[in-house]
JSON list of C-alpha atoms in Angstrom, two decimals:
[
{"chain": "A", "resi": 1, "resn": "CYS", "atom": "CA", "xyz": [-2.96, -12.14, 4.24]},
{"chain": "A", "resi": 2, "resn": "THR", "atom": "CA", "xyz": [-4.19, -14.29, 1.34]},
{"chain": "A", "resi": 3, "resn": "TYR", "atom": "CA", "xyz": [-2.14, -17.07, -0.19]},
{"chain": "A", "resi": 4, "resn": "LEU", "atom": "CA", "xyz": [-2.30, -17.28, -3.98]},
{"chain": "A", "resi": 5, "resn": "PRO", "atom": "CA", "xyz": [-1.34, -20.75, -5.28]},
{"chain": "A", "resi": 6, "resn": "SER", "atom": "CA", "xyz": [1.41, -21.65, -7.79]},
{"chain": "A", "resi": 7, "resn": "ALA", "atom": "CA", "xyz": [4.17, -19.68, -6.04]},
{"chain": "A", "resi": 8, "resn": "VAL", "atom": "CA", "xyz": [5.01, -18.16, -2.70]},
{"chain": "A", "resi": 9, "resn": "LYS", "atom": "CA", "xyz": [2.76, -15.12, -3.11]},
{"chain": "A", "resi": 10, "resn": "PHE", "atom": "CA", "xyz": [1.02, -13.35, -0.29]},
{"chain": "A", "resi": 11, "resn": "ALA", "atom": "CA", "xyz": [-1.61, -10.67, -0.73]},
{"chain": "A", "resi": 12, "resn": "THR", "atom": "CA", "xyz": [-1.10, -7.94, 1.86]},
{"chain": "A", "resi": 13, "resn": "ASP", "atom": "CA", "xyz": [-3.96, -5.68, 0.79]},
{"chain": "A", "resi": 14, "resn": "THR", "atom": "CA", "xyz": [-6.91, -5.54, -1.60]},
{"chain": "A", "resi": 15, "resn": "CYS", "atom": "CA", "xyz": [-9.23, -2.98, -3.16]},
{"chain": "A", "resi": 16, "resn": "LYS", "atom": "CA", "xyz": [-12.17, -3.12, -5.53]},
{"chain": "A", "resi": 17, "resn": "ILE", "atom": "CA", "xyz": [-13.19, -1.28, -8.72]},
{"chain": "A", "resi": 18, "resn": "GLY", "atom": "CA", "xyz": [-16.70, -2.27, -9.75]},
{"chain": "A", "resi": 19, "resn": "ASP", "atom": "CA", "xyz": [-16.84, -6.08, -9.57]},
{"chain": "A", "resi": 20, "resn": "THR", "atom": "CA", "xyz": [-13.06, -6.51, -9.94]},
{"chain": "A", "resi": 21, "resn": "ILE", "atom": "CA", "xyz": [-10.94, -7.17, -6.85]},
{"chain": "A", "resi": 22, "resn": "TYR", "atom": "CA", "xyz": [-7.26, -6.16, -7.00]},
{"chain": "A", "resi": 23, "resn": "ALA", "atom": "CA", "xyz": [-4.66, -7.68, -4.66]},
{"chain": "A", "resi": 24, "resn": "ALA", "atom": "CA", "xyz": [-1.16, -6.37, -3.95]},
{"chain": "A", "resi": 25, "resn": "CYS", "atom": "CA", "xyz": [1.05, -9.47, -3.65]},
{"chain": "A", "resi": 26, "resn": "PHE", "atom": "CA", "xyz": [4.71, -10.13, -2.99]},
{"chain": "A", "resi": 27, "resn": "ASN", "atom": "CA", "xyz": [7.00, -13.13, -2.99]},
{"chain": "A", "resi": 28, "resn": "HIS", "atom": "CA", "xyz": [8.92, -13.62, 0.26]},
{"chain": "A", "resi": 29, "resn": "VAL", "atom": "CA", "xyz": [11.63, -15.55, -1.58]},
{"chain": "A", "resi": 30, "resn": "THR", "atom": "CA", "xyz": [12.38, -13.33, -4.60]},
{"chain": "A", "resi": 31, "resn": "GLY", "atom": "CA", "xyz": [11.05, -9.97, -3.40]},
{"chain": "A", "resi": 32, "resn": "ALA", "atom": "CA", "xyz": [8.95, -9.43, -6.54]},
{"chain": "A", "resi": 33, "resn": "THR", "atom": "CA", "xyz": [5.67, -7.53, -6.19]},
{"chain": "A", "resi": 34, "resn": "TRP", "atom": "CA", "xyz": [2.63, -7.85, -8.43]},
{"chain": "A", "resi": 35, "resn": "VAL", "atom": "CA", "xyz": [-0.99, -6.78, -8.72]},
{"chain": "A", "resi": 36, "resn": "TYR", "atom": "CA", "xyz": [-3.44, -9.62, -9.35]},
{"chain": "A", "resi": 37, "resn": "GLU", "atom": "CA", "xyz": [-7.12, -9.29, -10.21]},
{"chain": "A", "resi": 38, "resn": "SER", "atom": "CA", "xyz": [-10.23, -11.40, -9.79]},
{"chain": "A", "resi": 39, "resn": "GLU", "atom": "CA", "xyz": [-13.50, -10.89, -11.58]},
{"chain": "A", "resi": 40, "resn": "ASP", "atom": "CA", "xyz": [-15.28, -13.80, -9.85]},
{"chain": "A", "resi": 41, "resn": "SER", "atom": "CA", "xyz": [-15.18, -12.79, -6.16]},
{"chain": "A", "resi": 42, "resn": "GLY", "atom": "CA", "xyz": [-11.77, -14.36, -5.61]},
{"chain": "A", "resi": 43, "resn": "ALA", "atom": "CA", "xyz": [-12.43, -17.84, -7.05]},
{"chain": "A", "resi": 44, "resn": "SER", "atom": "CA", "xyz": [-9.67, -17.31, -9.65]},
{"chain": "A", "resi": 45, "resn": "TRP", "atom": "CA", "xyz": [-6.88, -14.76, -10.06]},
{"chain": "A", "resi": 46, "resn": "SER", "atom": "CA", "xyz": [-4.85, -13.45, -12.99]},
{"chain": "A", "resi": 47, "resn": "LEU", "atom": "CA", "xyz": [-1.71, -11.33, -13.12]},
{"chain": "A", "resi": 48, "resn": "THR", "atom": "CA", "xyz": [-2.48, -7.70, -13.88]},
{"chain": "A", "resi": 49, "resn": "LYS", "atom": "CA", "xyz": [0.94, -6.03, -13.58]},
{"chain": "A", "resi": 50, "resn": "GLU", "atom": "CA", "xyz": [4.40, -6.61, -12.13]},
{"chain": "A", "resi": 51, "resn": "ILE", "atom": "CA", "xyz": [5.07, -3.62, -9.89]},
{"chain": "A", "resi": 52, "resn": "LEU", "atom": "CA", "xyz": [8.59, -4.43, -8.65]},
{"chain": "A", "resi": 53, "resn": "GLY", "atom": "CA", "xyz": [11.00, -7.06, -9.96]},
{"chain": "A", "resi": 54, "resn": "SER", "atom": "CA", "xyz": [12.92, -9.71, -8.05]},
{"chain": "A", "resi": 55, "resn": "SER", "atom": "CA", "xyz": [15.60, -8.50, -5.64]},
{"chain": "A", "resi": 56, "resn": "SER", "atom": "CA", "xyz": [14.04, -5.02, -5.60]},
{"chain": "A", "resi": 57, "resn": "GLY", "atom": "CA", "xyz": [14.49, -4.62, -1.85]},
{"chain": "A", "resi": 58, "resn": "ARG", "atom": "CA", "xyz": [10.81, -3.74, -1.51]},
{"chain": "A", "resi": 59, "resn": "THR", "atom": "CA", "xyz": [8.22, -5.67, 0.53]},
{"chain": "A", "resi": 60, "resn": "HIS", "atom": "CA", "xyz": [4.79, -5.40, 2.14]},
{"chain": "A", "resi": 61, "resn": "PRO", "atom": "CA", "xyz": [2.82, -3.69, -0.63]},
{"chain": "A", "resi": 62, "resn": "TYR", "atom": "CA", "xyz": [-0.49, -1.97, 0.09]},
{"chain": "A", "resi": 63, "resn": "ILE", "atom": "CA", "xyz": [-3.05, -0.89, -2.49]},
{"chain": "A", "resi": 64, "resn": "ASP", "atom": "CA", "xyz": [-5.96, 1.52, -2.83]},
{"chain": "A", "resi": 65, "resn": "THR", "atom": "CA", "xyz": [-7.95, 3.03, -5.68]},
{"chain": "A", "resi": 66, "resn": "ASP", "atom": "CA", "xyz": [-9.72, 6.20, -6.73]},
{"chain": "A", "resi": 67, "resn": "GLY", "atom": "CA", "xyz": [-12.19, 4.06, -8.68]},
{"chain": "A", "resi": 68, "resn": "THR", "atom": "CA", "xyz": [-10.11, 4.21, -11.86]},
{"chain": "A", "resi": 69, "resn": "ASP", "atom": "CA", "xyz": [-6.40, 3.88, -11.05]},
{"chain": "A", "resi": 70, "resn": "LEU", "atom": "CA", "xyz": [-4.41, 1.94, -8.44]},
{"chain": "A", "resi": 71, "resn": "TYR", "atom": "CA", "xyz": [-2.10, 3.43, -5.81]},
{"chain": "A", "resi": 72, "resn": "ILE", "atom": "CA", "xyz": [0.57, 1.11, -4.37]},
{"chain": "A", "resi": 73, "resn": "SER", "atom": "CA", "xyz": [2.79, 1.79, -1.35]},
{"chain": "A", "resi": 74, "resn": "TYR", "atom": "CA", "xyz": [5.49, -0.54, -0.03]},
{"chain": "A", "resi": 75, "resn": "LYS", "atom": "CA", "xyz": [8.33, -0.84, 2.44]},
{"chain": "A", "resi": 76, "resn": "ILE", "atom": "CA", "xyz": [11.88, -0.25, 1.21]},
{"chain": "A", "resi": 77, "resn": "THR", "atom": "CA", "xyz": [14.01, -2.71, 3.18]},
{"chain": "A", "resi": 78, "resn": "ALA", "atom": "CA", "xyz": [17.02, -0.35, 3.27]},
{"chain": "A", "resi": 79, "resn": "GLY", "atom": "CA", "xyz": [14.74, 2.18, 5.02]},
{"chain": "A", "resi": 80, "resn": "GLY", "atom": "CA", "xyz": [11.69, 4.10, 3.98]},
{"chain": "A", "resi": 81, "resn": "ALA", "atom": "CA", "xyz": [8.53, 3.74, 1.95]},
{"chain": "A", "resi": 82, "resn": "GLY", "atom": "CA", "xyz": [7.95, 4.01, -1.77]},
{"chain": "A", "resi": 83, "resn": "PHE", "atom": "CA", "xyz": [4.91, 4.68, -3.92]},
{"chain": "A", "resi": 84, "resn": "LYS", "atom": "CA", "xyz": [3.79, 3.95, -7.49]},
{"chain": "A", "resi": 85, "resn": "LYS", "atom": "CA", "xyz": [0.62, 4.77, -9.40]},
{"chain": "A", "resi": 86, "resn": "TYR", "atom": "CA", "xyz": [-0.76, 2.28, -11.92]},
{"chain": "A", "resi": 87, "resn": "VAL", "atom": "CA", "xyz": [-3.11, 3.65, -14.59]},
{"chain": "A", "resi": 88, "resn": "ILE", "atom": "CA", "xyz": [-5.18, 0.62, -15.58]},
{"chain": "A", "resi": 89, "resn": "GLY", "atom": "CA", "xyz": [-6.76, 2.10, -18.74]},
{"chain": "A", "resi": 90, "resn": "THR", "atom": "CA", "xyz": [-3.39, 2.73, -20.42]},
{"chain": "A", "resi": 91, "resn": "ASP", "atom": "CA", "xyz": [-1.42, -0.01, -18.58]},
{"chain": "A", "resi": 92, "resn": "THR", "atom": "CA", "xyz": [1.02, 2.66, -17.38]},
{"chain": "A", "resi": 93, "resn": "LEU", "atom": "CA", "xyz": [3.11, 2.20, -14.23]},
{"chain": "A", "resi": 94, "resn": "GLY", "atom": "CA", "xyz": [4.56, 5.42, -12.80]},
{"chain": "A", "resi": 95, "resn": "SER", "atom": "CA", "xyz": [8.08, 5.79, -11.49]},
{"chain": "A", "resi": 96, "resn": "GLU", "atom": "CA", "xyz": [8.89, 5.23, -7.83]},
{"chain": "A", "resi": 97, "resn": "LYS", "atom": "CA", "xyz": [8.32, 8.18, -5.51]},
{"chain": "A", "resi": 98, "resn": "SER", "atom": "CA", "xyz": [9.76, 8.29, -1.99]},
{"chain": "A", "resi": 99, "resn": "ILE", "atom": "CA", "xyz": [7.28, 8.83, 0.82]},
{"chain": "A", "resi": 100, "resn": "THR", "atom": "CA", "xyz": [9.82, 8.85, 3.67]},
{"chain": "A", "resi": 101, "resn": "SER", "atom": "CA", "xyz": [13.23, 7.47, 4.59]},
{"chain": "A", "resi": 102, "resn": "ASP", "atom": "CA", "xyz": [12.18, 6.45, 8.13]},
{"chain": "A", "resi": 103, "resn": "ALA", "atom": "CA", "xyz": [12.84, 2.87, 9.25]},
{"chain": "A", "resi": 104, "resn": "LEU", "atom": "CA", "xyz": [9.23, 1.66, 9.28]},
{"chain": "A", "resi": 105, "resn": "THR", "atom": "CA", "xyz": [6.73, -1.14, 8.97]},
{"chain": "A", "resi": 106, "resn": "ASP", "atom": "CA", "xyz": [3.59, -1.56, 6.89]},
{"chain": "A", "resi": 107, "resn": "PRO", "atom": "CA", "xyz": [3.16, 1.68, 4.88]},
{"chain": "A", "resi": 108, "resn": "LYS", "atom": "CA", "xyz": [-0.63, 1.66, 4.34]},
{"chain": "A", "resi": 109, "resn": "ILE", "atom": "CA", "xyz": [-1.79, 3.84, 1.41]},
{"chain": "A", "resi": 110, "resn": "LEU", "atom": "CA", "xyz": [-5.23, 5.52, 1.52]},
{"chain": "A", "resi": 111, "resn": "TYR", "atom": "CA", "xyz": [-6.84, 7.42, -1.34]},
{"chain": "A", "resi": 112, "resn": "VAL", "atom": "CA", "xyz": [-8.94, 10.25, 0.14]},
{"chain": "A", "resi": 113, "resn": "SER", "atom": "CA", "xyz": [-10.22, 12.42, -2.73]},
{"chain": "A", "resi": 114, "resn": "GLY", "atom": "CA", "xyz": [-9.07, 14.44, -5.73]},
{"chain": "A", "resi": 115, "resn": "SER", "atom": "CA", "xyz": [-5.29, 14.35, -5.57]},
{"chain": "A", "resi": 116, "resn": "LEU", "atom": "CA", "xyz": [-5.08, 13.77, -1.78]},
{"chain": "A", "resi": 117, "resn": "LEU", "atom": "CA", "xyz": [-3.36, 10.57, -0.64]},
{"chain": "A", "resi": 118, "resn": "LEU", "atom": "CA", "xyz": [-2.36, 9.55, 2.89]},
{"chain": "A", "resi": 119, "resn": "CYS", "atom": "CA", "xyz": [0.18, 6.97, 3.99]},
{"chain": "A", "resi": 120, "resn": "PHE", "atom": "CA", "xyz": [0.13, 5.62, 7.56]},
{"chain": "A", "resi": 121, "resn": "TYR", "atom": "CA", "xyz": [3.06, 3.67, 8.98]},
{"chain": "A", "resi": 122, "resn": "SER", "atom": "CA", "xyz": [4.68, 2.79, 12.29]},
{"chain": "A", "resi": 123, "resn": "LEU", "atom": "CA", "xyz": [8.29, 3.37, 13.20]},
{"chain": "A", "resi": 124, "resn": "GLN", "atom": "CA", "xyz": [10.36, 0.25, 13.86]},
{"chain": "A", "resi": 125, "resn": "ALA", "atom": "CA", "xyz": [12.24, 1.70, 16.84]},
{"chain": "A", "resi": 126, "resn": "SER", "atom": "CA", "xyz": [9.34, 3.19, 18.81]},
{"chain": "A", "resi": 127, "resn": "PRO", "atom": "CA", "xyz": [5.56, 2.88, 19.25]},
{"chain": "A", "resi": 128, "resn": "THR", "atom": "CA", "xyz": [4.79, 5.75, 16.90]},
{"chain": "A", "resi": 129, "resn": "VAL", "atom": "CA", "xyz": [2.34, 6.05, 14.00]},
{"chain": "A", "resi": 130, "resn": "ARG", "atom": "CA", "xyz": [2.96, 8.76, 11.42]},
{"chain": "A", "resi": 131, "resn": "CYS", "atom": "CA", "xyz": [0.74, 10.03, 8.64]},
{"chain": "A", "resi": 132, "resn": "TYR", "atom": "CA", "xyz": [2.30, 11.44, 5.48]},
{"chain": "A", "resi": 133, "resn": "GLU", "atom": "CA", "xyz": [0.22, 13.21, 2.86]},
{"chain": "A", "resi": 134, "resn": "SER", "atom": "CA", "xyz": [0.47, 14.01, -0.81]},
{"chain": "A", "resi": 135, "resn": "THR", "atom": "CA", "xyz": [-1.71, 16.69, -2.38]},
{"chain": "A", "resi": 136, "resn": "ASP", "atom": "CA", "xyz": [-0.30, 16.18, -5.90]},
{"chain": "A", "resi": 137, "resn": "ASP", "atom": "CA", "xyz": [-1.32, 12.58, -6.67]},
{"chain": "A", "resi": 138, "resn": "GLY", "atom": "CA", "xyz": [1.76, 11.07, -5.01]},
{"chain": "A", "resi": 139, "resn": "ASP", "atom": "CA", "xyz": [4.54, 13.15, -6.59]},
{"chain": "A", "resi": 140, "resn": "THR", "atom": "CA", "xyz": [5.66, 14.68, -3.27]},
{"chain": "A", "resi": 141, "resn": "TRP", "atom": "CA", "xyz": [5.00, 13.74, 0.36]},
{"chain": "A", "resi": 142, "resn": "SER", "atom": "CA", "xyz": [5.18, 15.58, 3.70]},
{"chain": "A", "resi": 143, "resn": "LEU", "atom": "CA", "xyz": [4.46, 14.77, 7.35]},
{"chain": "A", "resi": 144, "resn": "ARG", "atom": "CA", "xyz": [0.82, 15.57, 8.15]},
{"chain": "A", "resi": 145, "resn": "SER", "atom": "CA", "xyz": [0.47, 14.25, 11.71]},
{"chain": "A", "resi": 146, "resn": "THR", "atom": "CA", "xyz": [1.61, 11.78, 14.36]},
{"chain": "A", "resi": 147, "resn": "PRO", "atom": "CA", "xyz": [-1.65, 10.19, 15.58]},
{"chain": "A", "resi": 148, "resn": "GLU", "atom": "CA", "xyz": [0.10, 7.93, 18.11]},
{"chain": "A", "resi": 149, "resn": "SER", "atom": "CA", "xyz": [3.39, 8.35, 19.94]},
{"chain": "A", "resi": 150, "resn": "GLY", "atom": "CA", "xyz": [4.90, 7.01, 23.14]},
{"chain": "A", "resi": 151, "resn": "GLY", "atom": "CA", "xyz": [3.96, 4.21, 25.45]},
{"chain": "A", "resi": 152, "resn": "SER", "atom": "CA", "xyz": [5.55, 0.82, 25.89]},
{"chain": "A", "resi": 153, "resn": "HIS", "atom": "CA", "xyz": [3.48, -1.14, 23.39]},
{"chain": "A", "resi": 154, "resn": "SER", "atom": "CA", "xyz": [4.43, -2.17, 19.88]},
{"chain": "A", "resi": 155, "resn": "ILE", "atom": "CA", "xyz": [2.47, -0.96, 16.88]},
{"chain": "A", "resi": 156, "resn": "GLU", "atom": "CA", "xyz": [2.07, -2.95, 13.68]},
{"chain": "A", "resi": 157, "resn": "ASP", "atom": "CA", "xyz": [-0.42, -3.96, 11.03]},
{"chain": "A", "resi": 158, "resn": "GLN", "atom": "CA", "xyz": [-2.14, -0.59, 10.93]},
{"chain": "A", "resi": 159, "resn": "ASP", "atom": "CA", "xyz": [-5.09, -0.10, 8.66]},
{"chain": "A", "resi": 160, "resn": "ALA", "atom": "CA", "xyz": [-7.08, 2.97, 7.65]},
{"chain": "A", "resi": 161, "resn": "ILE", "atom": "CA", "xyz": [-10.49, 3.49, 6.09]},
{"chain": "A", "resi": 162, "resn": "ILE", "atom": "CA", "xyz": [-12.72, 6.43, 5.31]},
{"chain": "A", "resi": 163, "resn": "ALA", "atom": "CA", "xyz": [-16.02, 6.22, 7.16]},
{"chain": "A", "resi": 164, "resn": "GLY", "atom": "CA", "xyz": [-19.32, 7.16, 5.55]},
{"chain": "A", "resi": 165, "resn": "ASN", "atom": "CA", "xyz": [-19.22, 10.57, 7.27]},
{"chain": "A", "resi": 166, "resn": "GLY", "atom": "CA", "xyz": [-15.73, 11.32, 5.88]},
{"chain": "A", "resi": 167, "resn": "ASP", "atom": "CA", "xyz": [-13.79, 10.60, 9.09]},
{"chain": "A", "resi": 168, "resn": "ILE", "atom": "CA", "xyz": [-10.58, 8.60, 8.71]},
{"chain": "A", "resi": 169, "resn": "LEU", "atom": "CA", "xyz": [-10.46, 5.62, 11.04]},
{"chain": "A", "resi": 170, "resn": "LEU", "atom": "CA", "xyz": [-7.02, 4.24, 11.89]},
{"chain": "A", "resi": 171, "resn": "THR", "atom": "CA", "xyz": [-6.46, 0.92, 13.64]},
{"chain": "A", "resi": 172, "resn": "TRP", "atom": "CA", "xyz": [-3.42, -1.10, 14.66]},
{"chain": "A", "resi": 173, "resn": "GLU", "atom": "CA", "xyz": [-2.47, -3.99, 16.88]}
]
């Protein structure tokens, strides 16, 4: 989590396109969510786009990229996860798409390839990690797998990356 000065803004996730770092940030007080960018390795930041306005009922944004556009997932506090695509070149923010209505934490978005996106999240009521997938660039989502279920431990702060060999590595605490 990175603190950006001048307001109560916390970056929950980052990604990079070329030399530009993008950070998904939200304000714990107002609920607003933004994307900030840095072109100097994080020494300074500027607002790129407001993703969700104040009192949106959305928190914990996560961000990934296909090298051109940004994909943002976030928790809907009333239950579920939402998704938006931001096309940087035309400054176009897509409409909200629902990933799931499950009561969850930390919906981590992962761009895989082409139009394939994955979203990993843990259920609030049980130690379960689910993976939803979209094969149409985020328009529709369906359950792909449940990589972890059961046990007496809690699961939170999951993260996912694509390894050099194409395997998807999923971690959580």
